């Protein structure tokens, strides 16, 4: 079990997906052993759904190491449009990822934001409609990115941003950390468990003003960035 997103945030999904997930959980109740990918997910299974604690084991997923020797992005088109200094988001665009708050926050700064992940045109237009037309040039929707190119993006980003409403594990901030880039993440779900002292935490996921201020203060504090990078050595 990765997380309880389909049940906790059913408003962002479909009735069909919720029904399928409930059938999966019904099967899990018959299992001798249930594997959760974080203590957070285990806690949710036990507290929210009354799964027997002694039948739920936590096994963290591994972080894949991607070998890349090039110091430039392989995708020439993307490399050509990337600014020298930018923030980065990698992930999905459903409601649980809270990209709306991220868009509104970045619009208050002068920082470009590169967003990586598959997104349909309607959803992209919906997100851009949250901003003033004059600021839309800050947002670069890069679409699907290969693993090798993603490594380069992580390395080049000034800051990784991940204000998710809920995560069963949360790979992207850990991937960014593996490439030396500090993340601002929410305190939702497993993120504090996974990132420990190596991330900067956003307390309110619904306050774009707070996120905008936190982004600027973090980037202006080189000692804090250095401390967070050093804290990550014990995680990776």
C-alpha angles and dihedrals in degrees: 000000000000100000143315097255096129090057102034093046102027089144088073095050139055129267088243093056092047090051092049092049092050089053089051091051090048089055091047090058088063094051124106090222133018121202118212121188095222142016086248092060091045090052091050092050092050099040101036102032103024096239112169106263094216091059096054118084126186119225115171117221118244125250110236115229112224115202114214129159102179117101093204131065112264090219101079094192093055093044090054095057099041115109120226091250123033145145121235140218124184123183145058128324103225120123096267091064090064094217089155091069090045093052092049091048096050090048087065092058134058092237123115117232122211112203117198124194141075112293131171118234094247093055091046091052090047092055094045090051088068090069137066111261088239092064100043092096087072091069119079113185102199098179120204113003126195118242092249093051091044090059090056092048091051090050095048098044117104091212138359117226125203115160094167121168093219139002132182089200114336113221103185099067089048091049090051090050091052087061094047099260120132120226136214106212137170122252091241125132116324099348096102088045093052100038101035112174093344097085138062110237129223110210099195118045093188099055114086091178090059092048093049091052093046091051092053095044091049095050091047092053109074092172090057092049091050091049092051092049091051091049089056093062090077092052102048 
